[in-house]
PDB file of C-alpha atoms in Angstrom:
ATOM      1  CA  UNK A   1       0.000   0.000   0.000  1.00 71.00           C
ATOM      2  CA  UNK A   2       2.806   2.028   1.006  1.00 79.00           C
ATOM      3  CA  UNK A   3       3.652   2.484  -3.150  1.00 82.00           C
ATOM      4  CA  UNK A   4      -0.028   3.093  -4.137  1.00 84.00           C
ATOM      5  CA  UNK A   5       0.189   6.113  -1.514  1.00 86.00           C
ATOM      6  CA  UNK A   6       3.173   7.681  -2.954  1.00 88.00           C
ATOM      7  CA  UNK A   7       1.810   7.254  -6.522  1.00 89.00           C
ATOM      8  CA  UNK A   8      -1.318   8.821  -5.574  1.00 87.00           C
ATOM      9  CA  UNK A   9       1.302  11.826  -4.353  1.00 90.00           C
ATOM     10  CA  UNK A  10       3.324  11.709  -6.815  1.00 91.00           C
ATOM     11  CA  UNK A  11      -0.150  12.255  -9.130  1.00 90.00           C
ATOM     12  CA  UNK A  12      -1.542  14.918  -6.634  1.00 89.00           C
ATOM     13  CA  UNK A  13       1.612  17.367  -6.637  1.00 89.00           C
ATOM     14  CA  UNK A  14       1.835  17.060 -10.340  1.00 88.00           C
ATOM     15  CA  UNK A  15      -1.898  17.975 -11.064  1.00 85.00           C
ATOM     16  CA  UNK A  16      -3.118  21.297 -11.207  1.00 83.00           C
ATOM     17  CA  UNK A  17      -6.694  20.561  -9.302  1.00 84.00           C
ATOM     18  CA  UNK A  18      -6.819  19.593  -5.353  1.00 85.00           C
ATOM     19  CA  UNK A  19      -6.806  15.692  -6.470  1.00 83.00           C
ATOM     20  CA  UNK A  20      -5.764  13.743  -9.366  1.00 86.00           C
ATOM     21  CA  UNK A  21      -8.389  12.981 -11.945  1.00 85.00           C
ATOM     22  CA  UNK A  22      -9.260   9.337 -13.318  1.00 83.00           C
ATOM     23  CA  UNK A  23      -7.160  10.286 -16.679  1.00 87.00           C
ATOM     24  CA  UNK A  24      -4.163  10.779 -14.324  1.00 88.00           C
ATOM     25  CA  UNK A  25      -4.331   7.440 -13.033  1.00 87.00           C
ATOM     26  CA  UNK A  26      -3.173   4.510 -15.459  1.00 88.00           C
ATOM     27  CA  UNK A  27      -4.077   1.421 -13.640  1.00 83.00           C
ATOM     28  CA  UNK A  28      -1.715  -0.489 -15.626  1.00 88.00           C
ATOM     29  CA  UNK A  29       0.847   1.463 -12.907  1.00 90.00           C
ATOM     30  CA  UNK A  30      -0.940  -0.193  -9.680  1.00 89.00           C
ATOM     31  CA  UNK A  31      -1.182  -3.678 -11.805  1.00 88.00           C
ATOM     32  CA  UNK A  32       0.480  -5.541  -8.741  1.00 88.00           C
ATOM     33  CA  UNK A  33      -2.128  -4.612  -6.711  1.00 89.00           C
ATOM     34  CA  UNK A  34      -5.518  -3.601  -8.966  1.00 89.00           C
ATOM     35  CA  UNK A  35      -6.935  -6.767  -8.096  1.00 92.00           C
ATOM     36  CA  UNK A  36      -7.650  -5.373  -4.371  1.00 92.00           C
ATOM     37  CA  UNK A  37      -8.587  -1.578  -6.101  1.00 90.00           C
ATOM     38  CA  UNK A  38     -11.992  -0.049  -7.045  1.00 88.00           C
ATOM     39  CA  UNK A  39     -12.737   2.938  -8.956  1.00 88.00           C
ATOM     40  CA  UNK A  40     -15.920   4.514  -8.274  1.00 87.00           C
ATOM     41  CA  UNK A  41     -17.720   6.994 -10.214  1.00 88.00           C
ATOM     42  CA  UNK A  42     -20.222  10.010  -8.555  1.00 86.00           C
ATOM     43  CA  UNK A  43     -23.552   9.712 -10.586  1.00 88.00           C
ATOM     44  CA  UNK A  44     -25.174  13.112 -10.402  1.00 86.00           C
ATOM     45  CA  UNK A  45     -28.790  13.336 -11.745  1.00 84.00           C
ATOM     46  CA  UNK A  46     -31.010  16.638 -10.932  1.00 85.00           C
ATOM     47  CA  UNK A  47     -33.273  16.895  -8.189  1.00 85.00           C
ATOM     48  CA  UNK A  48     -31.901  13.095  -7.213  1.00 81.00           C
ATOM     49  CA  UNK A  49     -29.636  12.005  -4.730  1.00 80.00           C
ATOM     50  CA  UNK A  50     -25.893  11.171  -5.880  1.00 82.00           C
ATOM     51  CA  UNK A  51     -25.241   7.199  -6.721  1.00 85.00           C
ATOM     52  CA  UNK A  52     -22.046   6.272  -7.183  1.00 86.00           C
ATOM     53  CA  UNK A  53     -21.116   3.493 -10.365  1.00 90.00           C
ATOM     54  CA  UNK A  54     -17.879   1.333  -9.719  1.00 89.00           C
ATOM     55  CA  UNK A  55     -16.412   1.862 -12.618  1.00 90.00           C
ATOM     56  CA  UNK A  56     -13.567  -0.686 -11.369  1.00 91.00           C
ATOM     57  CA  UNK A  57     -13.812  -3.889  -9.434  1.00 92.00           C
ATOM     58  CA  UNK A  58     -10.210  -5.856  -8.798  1.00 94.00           C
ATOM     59  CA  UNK A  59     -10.806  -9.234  -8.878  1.00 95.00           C
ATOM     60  CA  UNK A  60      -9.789 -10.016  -5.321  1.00 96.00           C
ATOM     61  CA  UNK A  61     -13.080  -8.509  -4.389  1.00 93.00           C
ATOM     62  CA  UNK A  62     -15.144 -10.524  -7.248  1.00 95.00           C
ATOM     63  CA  UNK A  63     -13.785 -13.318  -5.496  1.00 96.00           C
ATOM     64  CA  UNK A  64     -14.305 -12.222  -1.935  1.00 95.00           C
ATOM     65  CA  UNK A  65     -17.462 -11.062  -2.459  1.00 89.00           C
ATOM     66  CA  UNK A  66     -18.919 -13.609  -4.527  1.00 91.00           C
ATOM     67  CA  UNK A  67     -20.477 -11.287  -7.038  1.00 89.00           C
ATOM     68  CA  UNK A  68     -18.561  -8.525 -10.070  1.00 92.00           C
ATOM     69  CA  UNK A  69     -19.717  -4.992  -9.817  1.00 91.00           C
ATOM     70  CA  UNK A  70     -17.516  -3.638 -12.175  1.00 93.00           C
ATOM     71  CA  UNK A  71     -20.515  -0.737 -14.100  1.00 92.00           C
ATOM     72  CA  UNK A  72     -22.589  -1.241 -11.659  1.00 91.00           C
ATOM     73  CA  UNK A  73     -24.355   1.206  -9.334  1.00 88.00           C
ATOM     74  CA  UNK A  74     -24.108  -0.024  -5.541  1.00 82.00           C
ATOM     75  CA  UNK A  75     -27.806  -0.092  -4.636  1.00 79.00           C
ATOM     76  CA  UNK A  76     -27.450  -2.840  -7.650  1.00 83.00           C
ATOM     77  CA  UNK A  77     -25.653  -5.340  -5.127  1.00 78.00           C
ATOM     78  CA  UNK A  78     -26.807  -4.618  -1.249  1.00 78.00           C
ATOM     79  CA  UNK A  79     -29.556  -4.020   0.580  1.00 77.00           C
ATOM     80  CA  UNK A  80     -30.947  -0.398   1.677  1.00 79.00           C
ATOM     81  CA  UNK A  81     -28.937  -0.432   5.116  1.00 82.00           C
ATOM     82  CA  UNK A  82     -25.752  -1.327   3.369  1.00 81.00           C
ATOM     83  CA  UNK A  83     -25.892   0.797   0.335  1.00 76.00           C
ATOM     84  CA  UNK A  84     -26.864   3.742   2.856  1.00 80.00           C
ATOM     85  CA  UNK A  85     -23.681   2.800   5.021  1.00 82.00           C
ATOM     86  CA  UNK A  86     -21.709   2.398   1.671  1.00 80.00           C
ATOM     87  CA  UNK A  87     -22.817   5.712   0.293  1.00 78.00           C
ATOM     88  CA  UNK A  88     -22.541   7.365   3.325  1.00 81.00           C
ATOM     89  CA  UNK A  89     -18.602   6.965   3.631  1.00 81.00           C
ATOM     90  CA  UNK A  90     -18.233   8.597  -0.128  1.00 74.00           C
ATOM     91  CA  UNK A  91     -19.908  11.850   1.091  1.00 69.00           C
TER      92      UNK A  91
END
């Protein structure tokens, strides 16, 4: 973890916003550990609450999991409680 911290700094100093965006990030950089990653997306619709979309799912987490939620929205996989806890940590 220690080298996916310092190439998320390495990515924030050399941006020009507060964070990194997703075309900053090449995945095929983290490929020793993308199978524990996930890349999620903020959907914003009017009027609606945000949902977020993983746009990435490693496959460590298809596995320990039991399920692929790579494109999917999270409400998609879990229950009300858990999407609510899920959603909650993203805001």
């Amino acid at each position: 973890m220690a080298n996916a911290f310092k190439y998320w700094q390495d990515k924030k100093s050399a941006c020009k916003t507060e964070y990194p965006s997703l075309k900053d990030i090449q995945l095929m950089d983290l490929h020793s550990i993308a199978q524990y990653l996930l890349i999620s997306d903020v959907v914003r619709n009017d009027n609606q609450p945000r949902q977020y979309r993983w746009r990435y799912w490693g496959t460590f987490l298809t596995n320990a999991f039991g399920f692929e939620m790579s494109g999917k929205l999270i409400h998609e996989a879990f229950t009300d409680k858990t999407h609510n806890l899920i959603a909650g940590a993203y805001n």
